Every structure is written in C-alpha cells, then in structure tokens.
Coordinates of C-alpha atoms in Angstrom, one line a residue:
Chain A
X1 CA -51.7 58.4 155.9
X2 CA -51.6 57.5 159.7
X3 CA -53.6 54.4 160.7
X4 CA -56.4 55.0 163.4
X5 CA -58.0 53.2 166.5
X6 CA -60.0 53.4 168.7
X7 CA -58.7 53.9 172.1
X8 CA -62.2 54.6 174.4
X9 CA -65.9 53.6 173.8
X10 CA -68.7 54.2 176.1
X11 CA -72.6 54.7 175.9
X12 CA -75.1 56.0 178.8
X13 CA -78.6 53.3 179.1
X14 CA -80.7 53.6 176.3
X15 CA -84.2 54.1 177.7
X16 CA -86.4 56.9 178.8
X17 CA -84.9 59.2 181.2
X18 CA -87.1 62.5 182.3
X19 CA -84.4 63.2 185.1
X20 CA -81.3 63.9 182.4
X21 CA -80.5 66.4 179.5
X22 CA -79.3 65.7 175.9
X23 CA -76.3 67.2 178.0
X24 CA -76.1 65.2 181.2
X25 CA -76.6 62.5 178.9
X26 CA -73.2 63.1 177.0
X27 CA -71.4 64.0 179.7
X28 CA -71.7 60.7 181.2
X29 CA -71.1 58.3 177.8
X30 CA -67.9 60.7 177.5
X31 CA -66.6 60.8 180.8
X32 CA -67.2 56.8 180.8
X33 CA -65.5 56.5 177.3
X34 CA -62.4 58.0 179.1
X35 CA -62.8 55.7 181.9
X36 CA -62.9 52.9 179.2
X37 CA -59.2 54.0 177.6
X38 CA -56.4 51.5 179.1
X39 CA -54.3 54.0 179.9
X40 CA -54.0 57.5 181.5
X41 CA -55.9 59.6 178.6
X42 CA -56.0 63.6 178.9
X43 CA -58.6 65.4 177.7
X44 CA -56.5 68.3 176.6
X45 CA -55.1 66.1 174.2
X46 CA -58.5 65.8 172.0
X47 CA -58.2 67.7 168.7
X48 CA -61.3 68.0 166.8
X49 CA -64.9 66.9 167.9
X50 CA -67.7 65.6 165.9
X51 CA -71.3 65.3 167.4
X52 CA -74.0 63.7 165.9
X53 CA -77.5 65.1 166.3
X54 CA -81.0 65.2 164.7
X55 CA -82.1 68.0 167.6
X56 CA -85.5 66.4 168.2
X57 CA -87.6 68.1 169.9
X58 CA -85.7 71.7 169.3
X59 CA -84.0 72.0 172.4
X60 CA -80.7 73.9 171.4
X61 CA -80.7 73.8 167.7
X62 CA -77.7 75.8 166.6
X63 CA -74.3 75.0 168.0
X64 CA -75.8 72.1 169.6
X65 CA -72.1 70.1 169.3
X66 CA -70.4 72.9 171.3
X67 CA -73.5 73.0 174.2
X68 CA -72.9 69.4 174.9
X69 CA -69.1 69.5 174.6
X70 CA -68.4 72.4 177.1
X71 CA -70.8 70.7 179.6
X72 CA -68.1 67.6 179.4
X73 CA -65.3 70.3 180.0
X74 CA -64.1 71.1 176.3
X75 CA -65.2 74.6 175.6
X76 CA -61.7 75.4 174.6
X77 CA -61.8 72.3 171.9
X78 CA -63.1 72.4 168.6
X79 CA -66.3 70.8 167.9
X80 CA -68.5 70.5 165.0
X81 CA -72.4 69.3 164.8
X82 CA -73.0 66.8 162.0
X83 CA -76.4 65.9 160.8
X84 CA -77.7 63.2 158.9
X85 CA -80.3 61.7 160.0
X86 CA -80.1 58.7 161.8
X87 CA -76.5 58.5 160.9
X88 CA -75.4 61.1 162.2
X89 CA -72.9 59.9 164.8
X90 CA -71.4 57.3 161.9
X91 CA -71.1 60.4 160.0
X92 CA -69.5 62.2 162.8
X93 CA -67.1 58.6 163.3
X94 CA -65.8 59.0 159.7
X95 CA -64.9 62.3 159.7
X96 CA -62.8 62.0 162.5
X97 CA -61.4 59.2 161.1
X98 CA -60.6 61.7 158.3
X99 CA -59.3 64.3 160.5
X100 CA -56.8 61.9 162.1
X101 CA -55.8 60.3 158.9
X102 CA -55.0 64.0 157.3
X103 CA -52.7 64.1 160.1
X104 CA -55.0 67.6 161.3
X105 CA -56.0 65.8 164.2
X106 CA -53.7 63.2 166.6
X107 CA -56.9 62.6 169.1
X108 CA -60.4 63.2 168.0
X109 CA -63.7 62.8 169.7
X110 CA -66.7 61.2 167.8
X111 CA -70.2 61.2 169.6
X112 CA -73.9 61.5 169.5
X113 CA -77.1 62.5 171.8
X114 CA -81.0 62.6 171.1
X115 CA -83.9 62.9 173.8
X116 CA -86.7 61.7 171.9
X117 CA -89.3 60.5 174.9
X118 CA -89.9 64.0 177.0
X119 CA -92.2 65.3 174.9
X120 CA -96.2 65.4 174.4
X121 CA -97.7 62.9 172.1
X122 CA -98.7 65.9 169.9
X123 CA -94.9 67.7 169.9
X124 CA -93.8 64.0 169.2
X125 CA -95.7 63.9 165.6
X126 CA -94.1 67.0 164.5
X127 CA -90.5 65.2 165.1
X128 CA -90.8 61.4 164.1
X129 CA -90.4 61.0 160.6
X130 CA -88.7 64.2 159.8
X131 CA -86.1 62.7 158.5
X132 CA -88.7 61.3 155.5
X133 CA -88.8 63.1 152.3
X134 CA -90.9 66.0 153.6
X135 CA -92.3 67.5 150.0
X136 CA -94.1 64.3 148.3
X137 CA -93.9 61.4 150.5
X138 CA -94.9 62.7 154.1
X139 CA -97.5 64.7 152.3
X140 CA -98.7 61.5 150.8
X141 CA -99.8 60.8 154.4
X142 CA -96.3 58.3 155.2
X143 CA -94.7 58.2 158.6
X144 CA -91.3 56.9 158.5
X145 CA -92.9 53.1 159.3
X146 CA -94.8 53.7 156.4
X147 CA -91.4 54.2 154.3
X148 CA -90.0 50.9 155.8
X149 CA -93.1 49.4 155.3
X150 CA -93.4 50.2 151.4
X151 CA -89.3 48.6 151.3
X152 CA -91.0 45.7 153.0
X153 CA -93.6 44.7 150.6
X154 CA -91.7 45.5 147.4
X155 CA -88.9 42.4 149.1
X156 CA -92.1 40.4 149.6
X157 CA -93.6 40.8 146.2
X158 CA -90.1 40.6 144.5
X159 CA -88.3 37.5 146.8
X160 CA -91.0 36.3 149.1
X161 CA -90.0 37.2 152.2
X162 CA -92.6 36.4 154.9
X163 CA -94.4 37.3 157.7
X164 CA -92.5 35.6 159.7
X165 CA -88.7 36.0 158.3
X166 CA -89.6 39.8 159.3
X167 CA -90.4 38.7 162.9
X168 CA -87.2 36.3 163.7
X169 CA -85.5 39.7 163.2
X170 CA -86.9 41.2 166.5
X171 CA -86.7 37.4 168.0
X172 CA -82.9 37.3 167.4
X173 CA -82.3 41.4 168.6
X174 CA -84.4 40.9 171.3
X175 CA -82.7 37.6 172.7
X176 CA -79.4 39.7 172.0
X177 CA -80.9 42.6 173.9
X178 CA -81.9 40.7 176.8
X179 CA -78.1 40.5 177.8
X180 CA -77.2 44.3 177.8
X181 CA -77.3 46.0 180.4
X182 CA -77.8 49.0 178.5
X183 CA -80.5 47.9 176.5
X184 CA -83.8 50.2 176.0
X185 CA -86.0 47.6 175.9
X186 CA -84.2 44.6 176.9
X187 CA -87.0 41.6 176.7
X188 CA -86.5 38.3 175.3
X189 CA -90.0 38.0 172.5
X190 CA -91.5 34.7 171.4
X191 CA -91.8 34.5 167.2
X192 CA -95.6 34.6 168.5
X193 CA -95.9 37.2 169.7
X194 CA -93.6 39.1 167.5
X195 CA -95.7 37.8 164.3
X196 CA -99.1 38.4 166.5
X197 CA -98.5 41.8 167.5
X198 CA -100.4 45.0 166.1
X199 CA -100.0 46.3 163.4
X200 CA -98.3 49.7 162.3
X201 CA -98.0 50.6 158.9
X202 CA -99.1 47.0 157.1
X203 CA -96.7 44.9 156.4
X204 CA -95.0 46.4 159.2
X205 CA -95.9 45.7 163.2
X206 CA -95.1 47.2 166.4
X207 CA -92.2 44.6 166.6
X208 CA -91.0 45.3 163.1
X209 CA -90.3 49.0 164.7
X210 CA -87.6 50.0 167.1
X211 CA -88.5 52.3 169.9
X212 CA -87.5 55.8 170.2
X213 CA -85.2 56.4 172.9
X214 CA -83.0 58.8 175.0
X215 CA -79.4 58.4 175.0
X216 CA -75.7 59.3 174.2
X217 CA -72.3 57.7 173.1
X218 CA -68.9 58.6 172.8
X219 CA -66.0 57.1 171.0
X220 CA -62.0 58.6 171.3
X221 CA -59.6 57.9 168.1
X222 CA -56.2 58.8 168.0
X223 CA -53.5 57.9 165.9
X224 CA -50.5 55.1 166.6
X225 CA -48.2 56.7 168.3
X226 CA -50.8 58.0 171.0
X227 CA -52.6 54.7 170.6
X228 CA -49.6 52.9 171.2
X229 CA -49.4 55.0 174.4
X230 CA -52.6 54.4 176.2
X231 CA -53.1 50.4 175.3
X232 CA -52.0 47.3 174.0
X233 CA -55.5 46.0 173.1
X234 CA -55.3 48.0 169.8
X235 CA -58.6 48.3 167.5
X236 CA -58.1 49.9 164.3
X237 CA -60.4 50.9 162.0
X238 CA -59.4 49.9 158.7
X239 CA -62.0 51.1 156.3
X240 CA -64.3 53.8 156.1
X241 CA -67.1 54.4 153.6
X242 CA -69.9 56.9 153.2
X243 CA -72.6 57.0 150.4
X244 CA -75.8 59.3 149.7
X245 CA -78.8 58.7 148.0
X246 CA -81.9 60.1 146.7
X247 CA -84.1 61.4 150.3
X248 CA -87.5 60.2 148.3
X249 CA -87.6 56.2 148.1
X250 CA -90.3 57.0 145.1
X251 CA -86.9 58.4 143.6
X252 CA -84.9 55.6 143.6
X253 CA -83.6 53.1 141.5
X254 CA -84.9 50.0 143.5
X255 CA -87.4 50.1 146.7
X256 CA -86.5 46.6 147.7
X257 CA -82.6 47.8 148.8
X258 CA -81.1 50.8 149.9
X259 CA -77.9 51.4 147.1
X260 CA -76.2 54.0 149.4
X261 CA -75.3 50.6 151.8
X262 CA -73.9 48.9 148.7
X263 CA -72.1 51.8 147.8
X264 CA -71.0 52.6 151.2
X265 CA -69.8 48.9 151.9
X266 CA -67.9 48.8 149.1
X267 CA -66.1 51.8 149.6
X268 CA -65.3 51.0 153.5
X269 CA -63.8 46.9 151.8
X270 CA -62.0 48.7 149.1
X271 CA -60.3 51.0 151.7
X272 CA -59.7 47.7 154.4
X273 CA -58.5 45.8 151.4
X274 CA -60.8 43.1 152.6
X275 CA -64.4 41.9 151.2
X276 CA -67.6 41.1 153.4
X277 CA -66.7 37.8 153.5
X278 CA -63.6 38.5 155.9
X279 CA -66.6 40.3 158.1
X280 CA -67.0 38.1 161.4
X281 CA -69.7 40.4 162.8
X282 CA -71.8 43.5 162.5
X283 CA -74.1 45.8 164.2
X284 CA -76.5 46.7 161.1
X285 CA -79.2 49.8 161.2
X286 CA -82.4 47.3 162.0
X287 CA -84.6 50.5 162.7
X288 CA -87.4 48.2 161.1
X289 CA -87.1 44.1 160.6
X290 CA -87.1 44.9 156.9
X291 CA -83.8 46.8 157.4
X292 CA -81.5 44.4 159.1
X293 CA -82.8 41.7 155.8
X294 CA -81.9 44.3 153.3
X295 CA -78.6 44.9 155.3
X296 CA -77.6 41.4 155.0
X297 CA -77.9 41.8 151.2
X298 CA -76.4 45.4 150.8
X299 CA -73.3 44.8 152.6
X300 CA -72.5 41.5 151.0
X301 CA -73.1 38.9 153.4
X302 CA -75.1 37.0 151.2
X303 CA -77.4 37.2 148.2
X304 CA -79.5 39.9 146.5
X305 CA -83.4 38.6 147.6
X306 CA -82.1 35.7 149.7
X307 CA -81.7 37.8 153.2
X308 CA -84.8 36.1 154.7
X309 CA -83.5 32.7 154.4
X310 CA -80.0 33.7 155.4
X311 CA -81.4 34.8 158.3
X312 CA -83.6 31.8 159.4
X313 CA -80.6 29.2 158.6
X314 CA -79.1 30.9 161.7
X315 CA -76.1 32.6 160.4
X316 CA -76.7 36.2 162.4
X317 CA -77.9 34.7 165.7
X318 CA -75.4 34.7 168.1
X319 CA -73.4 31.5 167.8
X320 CA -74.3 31.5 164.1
X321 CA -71.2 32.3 161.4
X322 CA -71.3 36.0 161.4
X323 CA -73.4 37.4 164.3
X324 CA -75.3 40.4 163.9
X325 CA -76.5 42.6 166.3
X326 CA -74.4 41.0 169.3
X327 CA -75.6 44.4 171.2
X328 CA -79.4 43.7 170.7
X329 CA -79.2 46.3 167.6
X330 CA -81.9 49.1 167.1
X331 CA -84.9 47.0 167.9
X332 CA -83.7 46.3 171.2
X333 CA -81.2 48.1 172.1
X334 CA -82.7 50.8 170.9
X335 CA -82.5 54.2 168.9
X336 CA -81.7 57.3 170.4
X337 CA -81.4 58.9 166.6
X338 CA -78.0 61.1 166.8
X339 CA -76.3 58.5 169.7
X340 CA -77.1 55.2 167.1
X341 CA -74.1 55.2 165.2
X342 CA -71.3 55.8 167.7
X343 CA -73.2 53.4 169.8
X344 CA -72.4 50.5 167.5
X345 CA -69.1 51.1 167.8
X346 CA -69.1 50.3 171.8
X347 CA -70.3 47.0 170.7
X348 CA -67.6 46.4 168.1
X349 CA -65.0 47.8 170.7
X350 CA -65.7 45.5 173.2
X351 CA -66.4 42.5 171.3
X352 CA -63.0 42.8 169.8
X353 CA -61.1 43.5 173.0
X354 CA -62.9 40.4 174.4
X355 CA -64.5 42.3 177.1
X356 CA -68.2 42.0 176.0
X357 CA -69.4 40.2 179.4
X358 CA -71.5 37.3 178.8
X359 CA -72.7 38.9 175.6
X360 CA -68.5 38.2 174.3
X361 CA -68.6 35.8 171.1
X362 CA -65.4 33.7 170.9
X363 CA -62.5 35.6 169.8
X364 CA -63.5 38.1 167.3
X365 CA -61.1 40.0 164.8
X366 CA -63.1 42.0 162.5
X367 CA -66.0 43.5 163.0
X368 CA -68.8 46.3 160.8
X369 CA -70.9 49.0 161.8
X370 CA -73.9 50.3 159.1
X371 CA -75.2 53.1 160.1
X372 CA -78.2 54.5 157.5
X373 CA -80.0 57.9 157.3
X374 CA -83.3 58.3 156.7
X375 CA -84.5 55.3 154.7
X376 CA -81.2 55.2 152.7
X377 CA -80.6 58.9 152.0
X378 CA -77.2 58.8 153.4
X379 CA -75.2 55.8 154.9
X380 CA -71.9 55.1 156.7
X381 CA -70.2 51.8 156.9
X382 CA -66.7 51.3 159.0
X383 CA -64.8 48.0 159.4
X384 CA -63.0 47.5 162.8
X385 CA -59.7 44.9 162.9
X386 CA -58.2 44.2 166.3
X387 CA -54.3 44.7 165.9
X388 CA -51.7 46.9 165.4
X389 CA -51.4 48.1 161.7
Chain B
X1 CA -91.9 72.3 165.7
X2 CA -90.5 70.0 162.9
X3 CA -91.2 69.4 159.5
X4 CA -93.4 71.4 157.8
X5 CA -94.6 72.6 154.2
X6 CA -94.9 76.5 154.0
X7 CA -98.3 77.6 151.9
X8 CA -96.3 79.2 149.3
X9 CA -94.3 76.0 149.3
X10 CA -97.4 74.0 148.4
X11 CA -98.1 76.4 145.6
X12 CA -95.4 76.1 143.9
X13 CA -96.5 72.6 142.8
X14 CA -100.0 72.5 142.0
X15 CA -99.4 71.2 138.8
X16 CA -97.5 68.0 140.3
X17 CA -100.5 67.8 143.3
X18 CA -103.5 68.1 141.3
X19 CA -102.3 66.5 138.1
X20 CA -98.8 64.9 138.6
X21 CA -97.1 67.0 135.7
X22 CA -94.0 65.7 134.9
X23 CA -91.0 67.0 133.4
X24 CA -89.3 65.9 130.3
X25 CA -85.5 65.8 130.4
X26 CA -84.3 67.8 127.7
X27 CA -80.9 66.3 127.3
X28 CA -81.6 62.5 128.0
X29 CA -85.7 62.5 127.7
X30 CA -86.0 60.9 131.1
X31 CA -89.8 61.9 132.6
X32 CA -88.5 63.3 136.1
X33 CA -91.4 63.6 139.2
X34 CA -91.0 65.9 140.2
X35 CA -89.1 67.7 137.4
X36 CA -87.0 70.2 140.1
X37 CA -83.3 70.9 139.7
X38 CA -81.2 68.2 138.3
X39 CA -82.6 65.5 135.9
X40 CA -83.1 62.0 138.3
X41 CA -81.5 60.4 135.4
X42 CA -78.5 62.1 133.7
X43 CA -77.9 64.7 136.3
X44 CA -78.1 67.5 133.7
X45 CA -78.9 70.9 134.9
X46 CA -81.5 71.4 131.8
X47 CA -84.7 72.5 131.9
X48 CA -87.7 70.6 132.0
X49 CA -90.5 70.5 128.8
X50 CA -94.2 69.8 131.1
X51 CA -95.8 66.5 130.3
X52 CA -99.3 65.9 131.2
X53 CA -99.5 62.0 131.9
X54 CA -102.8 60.4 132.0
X55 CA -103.1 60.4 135.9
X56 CA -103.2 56.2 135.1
X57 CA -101.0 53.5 136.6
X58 CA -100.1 50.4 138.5
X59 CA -99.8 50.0 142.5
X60 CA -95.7 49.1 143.0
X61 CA -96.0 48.9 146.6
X62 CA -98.4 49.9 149.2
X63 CA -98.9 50.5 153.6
X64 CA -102.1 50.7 155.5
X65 CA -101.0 53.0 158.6
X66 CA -102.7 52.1 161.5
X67 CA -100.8 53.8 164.3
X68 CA -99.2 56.8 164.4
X69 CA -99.6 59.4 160.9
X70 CA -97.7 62.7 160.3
X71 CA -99.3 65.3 162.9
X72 CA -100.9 67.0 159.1
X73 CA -102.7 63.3 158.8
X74 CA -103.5 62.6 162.7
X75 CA -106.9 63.6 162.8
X76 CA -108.2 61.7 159.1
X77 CA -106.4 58.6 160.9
X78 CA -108.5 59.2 164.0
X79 CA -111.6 59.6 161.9
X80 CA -110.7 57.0 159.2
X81 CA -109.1 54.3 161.2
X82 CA -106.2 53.8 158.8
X83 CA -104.7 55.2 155.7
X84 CA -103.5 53.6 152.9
X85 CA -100.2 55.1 150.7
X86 CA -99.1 53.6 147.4
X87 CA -96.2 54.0 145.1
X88 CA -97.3 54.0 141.7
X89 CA -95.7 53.6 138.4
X90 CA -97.8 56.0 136.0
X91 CA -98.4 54.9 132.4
X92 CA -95.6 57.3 131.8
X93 CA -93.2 55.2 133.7
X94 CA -92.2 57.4 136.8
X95 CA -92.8 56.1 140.3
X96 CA -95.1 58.9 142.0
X97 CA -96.4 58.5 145.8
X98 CA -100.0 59.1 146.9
X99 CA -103.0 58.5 149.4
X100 CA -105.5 55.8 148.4
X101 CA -109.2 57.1 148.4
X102 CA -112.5 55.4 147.6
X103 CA -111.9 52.0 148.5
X104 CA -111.0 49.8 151.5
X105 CA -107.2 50.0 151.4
X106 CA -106.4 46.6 152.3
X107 CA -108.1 45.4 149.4
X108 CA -105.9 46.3 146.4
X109 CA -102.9 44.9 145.6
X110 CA -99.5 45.0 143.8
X111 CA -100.4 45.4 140.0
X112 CA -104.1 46.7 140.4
X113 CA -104.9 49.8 138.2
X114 CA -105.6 53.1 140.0
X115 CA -106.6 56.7 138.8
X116 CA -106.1 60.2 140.0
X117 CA -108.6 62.1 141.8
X118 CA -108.6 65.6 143.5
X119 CA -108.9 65.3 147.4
X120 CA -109.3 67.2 150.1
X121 CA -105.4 66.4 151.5
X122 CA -105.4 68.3 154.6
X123 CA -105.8 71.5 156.7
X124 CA -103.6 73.5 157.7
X125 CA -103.5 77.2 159.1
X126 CA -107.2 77.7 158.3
X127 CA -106.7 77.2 155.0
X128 CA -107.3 73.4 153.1
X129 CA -104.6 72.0 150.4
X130 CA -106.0 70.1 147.7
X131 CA -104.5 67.6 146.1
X132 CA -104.7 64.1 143.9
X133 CA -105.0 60.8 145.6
X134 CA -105.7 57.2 144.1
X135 CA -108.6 55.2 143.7
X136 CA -108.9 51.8 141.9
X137 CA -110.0 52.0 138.2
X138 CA -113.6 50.3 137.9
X139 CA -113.4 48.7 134.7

C-alpha cells in the first residue's frame, strides 16, 4: 500500500467576498496550493480530484466538482463532488488518500468551496441548517444552533459544564484567530463579552456559533516517489478514519457526544498505529463551543464528561500540551461549509513544516484534523506525521 | 431553495405528528420513532407492529431559539419572540423531538413532565400542517 503526503496546502481568506465566485474562489486556494509545493509540481500530473461542497445557495448543483476544476485548468482531469455536510472536504481528503494508497492515483487533488454570505436574509433560511435532520427535528422548529444547543445542555445536566467553560472556547479560537491572516473574523474576545453576548438558541450564544463564510481550499497528495521529488519537508498522513451516524440527534445513542468522532478517531489511530495520546495538536470541528468540548472527549484527549476542565487547565491554548485550533478553528477562522475540512489541513501542513509565521508552535510532529457532518451524522478524522515513512 | 417537506411527504406520517405512533420491532421488540426502514436497534429489515404510547414523558434536553428559526418557523419567531424545542423521552422509552406550547419556555426544565397536544405547526403553500407539540403536565 503506498504511503501518502501531502506535498501543497493553500486556502483563499475566509470572510465575505461579493466580488468572487465559488469558482474564482477555488482557483486561487488551488493555484496557491501549487505555489506552496517545494518543488516544480505539474498540473498534468494530478490523477483524480475530490471536491467538497454542500452547494449553498444552488448556484451549480450538479457537476459542481468539474465547474470549479475546469475554471483552475483541469477539464481534462477527473473530478468527483463529495457531499457530506460540513465534512465534505475531509471526506473528499480521505478518499484521495484512498485513491493514492490503491495505487489508482500517484497525485490527487483534495479541495472544497462554499459562498454562503451573497444571499438575501430570506434565501439564507432556506440553506442554514439543511444539513439537520429535515423530517422530525427541523420540523420541530430547530435550526442547526438549536441541535448544538440541545448537545450543550444534555453535557451540562450530565457533567456540569458551565456557562463559562463554553465561552473560554471562543476566548482561546478567537486569540488563535487574531494571528491569521486568513481569519473570517479575526478578533481577539474578552470571556465577558463572550459569556455576555446574546443569546441564540439558549444555552447557546452568538459566540458559541461560528460565522458563515465564503471561502475555498486545496490540498495536493501524491505518493513517495513523486513526494520524494518535489520536497524534502515530507508530511505524511498516516491514518485515516471515517464514521457515520444516525442524521437525527433524537436517534442516537447519547446526545451529550457525537459516537461517529469516537469511531472515526479510533479508526484513523488504529491505521497510524499510534493512540491520541501521541497527538501534539489538532484542528477540531468547533462549529459551536459545545463541539470543540465534546471533541476533546471523542478523540481521546481526555475523559468522557471532563472536557470543560481539560480545557480551562490550559492544555488546548496555544502554549498549552496539545494546542487546538492553532489556526483560530471554526469560530474564528471561520466556516465556509465544503472548504472547512481541507482547510484544517493547511494548518496541520504548515505547522508541521515549521512555516506557520508567528502562529508556528515549537517543533511539532504529529498533528489531527476532525472534521464532522451535520451534528455527528458523518465524521472524518486524519493524523498527519512529519517524516518520510 | 433548500430543505423542504413535500405535502404528500407530511402525510405520510400523521400518525407519528399527531400522536407519535411508534413502531414495535418485530425481531428484537425495540419501540423505533419513527418506525421507517431499518429497526434503530437491531438493524433488522422487519416490519413494524403500531404502538400507541400515551403521548406522556420527561424533558431530556431542551433550546429556547431566539435568533434565527428554519424559514417554515420565521414568522411564529417574529410573532412569539422565541421558541422552545425539547427532546423527550416518552413513557415508552423512545426519545421523540417537539415544540413546547402553553407555557413560558424558559421555565421548564430537565425532568419536568410534558403532554402531547395538537398544534397548529406551520403554513405552508396555502395549506396549514397540524401537528403535536408539548406542554407541561398540570398536576
């Protein structure tokens, strides 16, 4: 089975952008995730594409993989549109992991687009939350805030996790944030006025929620020997893991964690041949403050029930013992829905290669990306290890 | 134009909206809501025997929406100023979702009794879909 890497990463700004398409917008995070390879890397060369898409707003529905790769010049390559949700693009990541690893593909392209802020406030309703179990629990009157927020109180009520262990989530993403460049809204908060703010979907407030956002990212694999070719700053990734789950939280097993991270994570270990406690830092799926605490727990890093205090002894902040959300995360960052997942990966890519600017932690050799549909209907997990295999 | 429940579609399960039916497994006896395709328990491809639960449970968790409400729900937000969801566990044991009515939603709680009670869900198309919310049980 040949061993993959990452050779490119790239992402445009994540923001609001009325003057770019969902495919301007991939053009440029491709064409600067071939800037980002070390060496000379052709474009000919790349296989198999996967793009990852929700297709808010309508906009090109069908075939809308192929629409945004033959505007970045690779009509003639094959390319496939992956939804799932909000992890969409770390689905698209792991199945070109796949493809390379069958030995189908040599060089594969993973990416994802969404343009979620050009449309009226009316249009906007039909969109947000489509990703919520349509039948029973929209039609219970739930956006998707509301799904987060019912996750929220049932880790209350069951661990108490407070008011304010939600907020230090936004506190920590935010101060994170503030240092990218590409960072939708990239603001340092105060716990004040993170724990003051007003309220969404009770527990839940405004900075419990990530924005929604415009936005694309790219990220080119390829296998050792054309790794070995275009740098000798080689990230691997070691372990891939995919899990799906009931779409209906009323369905599941537990409403105070999301068991298709669990599964996932162990799945993505298992096949690194490593456990979470070799994980030096992650970018987690914080699309609400409840998210990123559940996270902690699902993927191992500490305790079932005990992710609020893991979090305020400091461990994820940045200089803490496993940083999380170096890149500022959803909440900050923000979530351009089919460009999230392939967008954590330019964090991992550069943290690991050292070149994360004043964001860069140390030296870093193994990193995670979560990336979760919907509120735990399908999730992807991926371990990065810098070195050659 | 995004998500969006079909008339027939909405028929299909009045039982489950008015009266939250639920379906007995007939390979395991797992109560499924709601009891469509595979059992939620053992996977089984069985049919379903119809239960009729009491329409009686506990709140498991519970939101009060203040911003934002799917488009269906926008203009009882406007009108009502929020809009309180629980998860319930019936007296039958399955975890059904629903719309508090009758009360001020912030005021019951994890644990607190509630009852089923035909509503007025929402308009759509001209035409208005009924369905069951909660209230709290006055004992």
């Amino acid at each position: 089975m040949a061993d993959v890497y990452v050779v490119g990463a790239a992402q445009t700004k994540f923001g609001a952008f009325p003057d770019e398409s969902y495919r301007t917008l991939f053009t440029e995070a491709f064409e600067s995730a071939v800037e980002s390879v070390d060496g000379e890397f052709d474009t000919d060369s790349i296989d198999e594409a996967y793009v990852g898409t929700l297709g808010v707003g309508g906009r090109q529905l069908g075939l809308s993989g192929p629409a945004v790769t033959e505007h970045a010049g690779l009509d003639g390559t094959t390319c496939t549109r992956v939804e799932n949700a909000c992890a969409s693009s770390g689905t698209a990541l792991r199945l070109a992991v796949l493809a390379i690893r069958a030995g189908v593909a040599d060089v594969a392209l993973a990416g994802g687009f969404e343009v979620m802020t050009d449309m009226s406030a009316d249009r906007t309703r039909y969109w947000l939350g489509v990703s919520g179990e349509t039948e029973w629990g929209r039609m219970s009157g739930m956006t998707f805030a509301g799904v987060y927020a019912h996750m929220a109180h049932a880790h209350m009520s069951e661990y108490g996790t407070t008011r304010e262990q939600l907020s230090r989530v936004a506190v920590k993403n935010h101060a994170n944030g503030a240092m990218n460049p590409n960072a939708h809204l990239g603001f340092e908060c105060s716990l004040e006025d993170a724990v003051n703010s007003t309220s969404v979907a009770d527990p839940l407030n405004l900075y419990d929620c990530c924005p929604t956002s415009d936005g694309a990212s790219a990220v080119l694999l390829a296998n050792e020997d054309v790794a070995s070719s275009l740098t000798d700053k080689p990230v691997r990734i070691t372990g891939t893991g995919q899990a799906s789950d009931r779409v209906g939280l009323f369905q599941r097993q537990t409403l105070s964690s999301i068991p298709a991270t669990r599964d996932a994570a162990e799945a993505a270990y298992d096949d690194a041949g490593i456990g979470p406690d070799d994980i030096e830092f992650a970018e987690v799926h914080d699309c609400f403050s409840i998210a990123e605490i559940m996270a902690y727990e699902d993927l191992g890093f500490c305790d079932r029930g005990e992710g609020g205090q893991y979090l305020e002894s400091g461990a994820t902040e940045r200089h803490g013992e496993r940083p999380v959300n170096l890149s500022g995360g959803l909440k900050s960052k923000g979530h351009p829905i089919g460009a999230t997942g392939t967008g954590q990966v330019v964090e991992v890519f550069h943290q690991l290669r050292g070149e994360a600017g004043q964001r860069q932690v140390g030296n870093l050799s193994c990193g995670l990306t979560h990336s979760v549909g919907g509120s735990g209907g399908a999730v992807a997990v991926h371990v990065f290890e810098e070195g050659w295999a | 134009m995004g998500a969006y429940i079909s008339l027939p579609t909405w028929w299909q399960n009045l039982e489950q909206r008015y009266r939250f039916v639920l379906g007995e497994c007939l390979d395991c006896g797992a109560y499924n809501f709601p009891a469509d395709g595979a059992c939620s328990v053992c996977s089984s491809l069985t049919t379903f025997r119809e239960v009729e639960p009491e329409g009686t449970g506990e709140i498991v968790t519970k939101t009060v929406m203040e911003e934002g409400a799917p488009p269906e729900f926008e203009s009882y937000l406007q009108r009502e100023g929020t809009i309180g969801v629980v998860i319930v566990e019936l007296d039958e044991g399955v975890l059904v979702p629903g719309m508090l009515t009758d009360c001020d939603p912030y005021a019951p709680e994890r644990g607190d009794r509630v009852e089923r009670t035909i509503r007025r869900i929402y308009e759509q198309e001209g035409i208005v879909r009924y369905g069951a919310k909660f209230r709290p049980v006055v004992e």
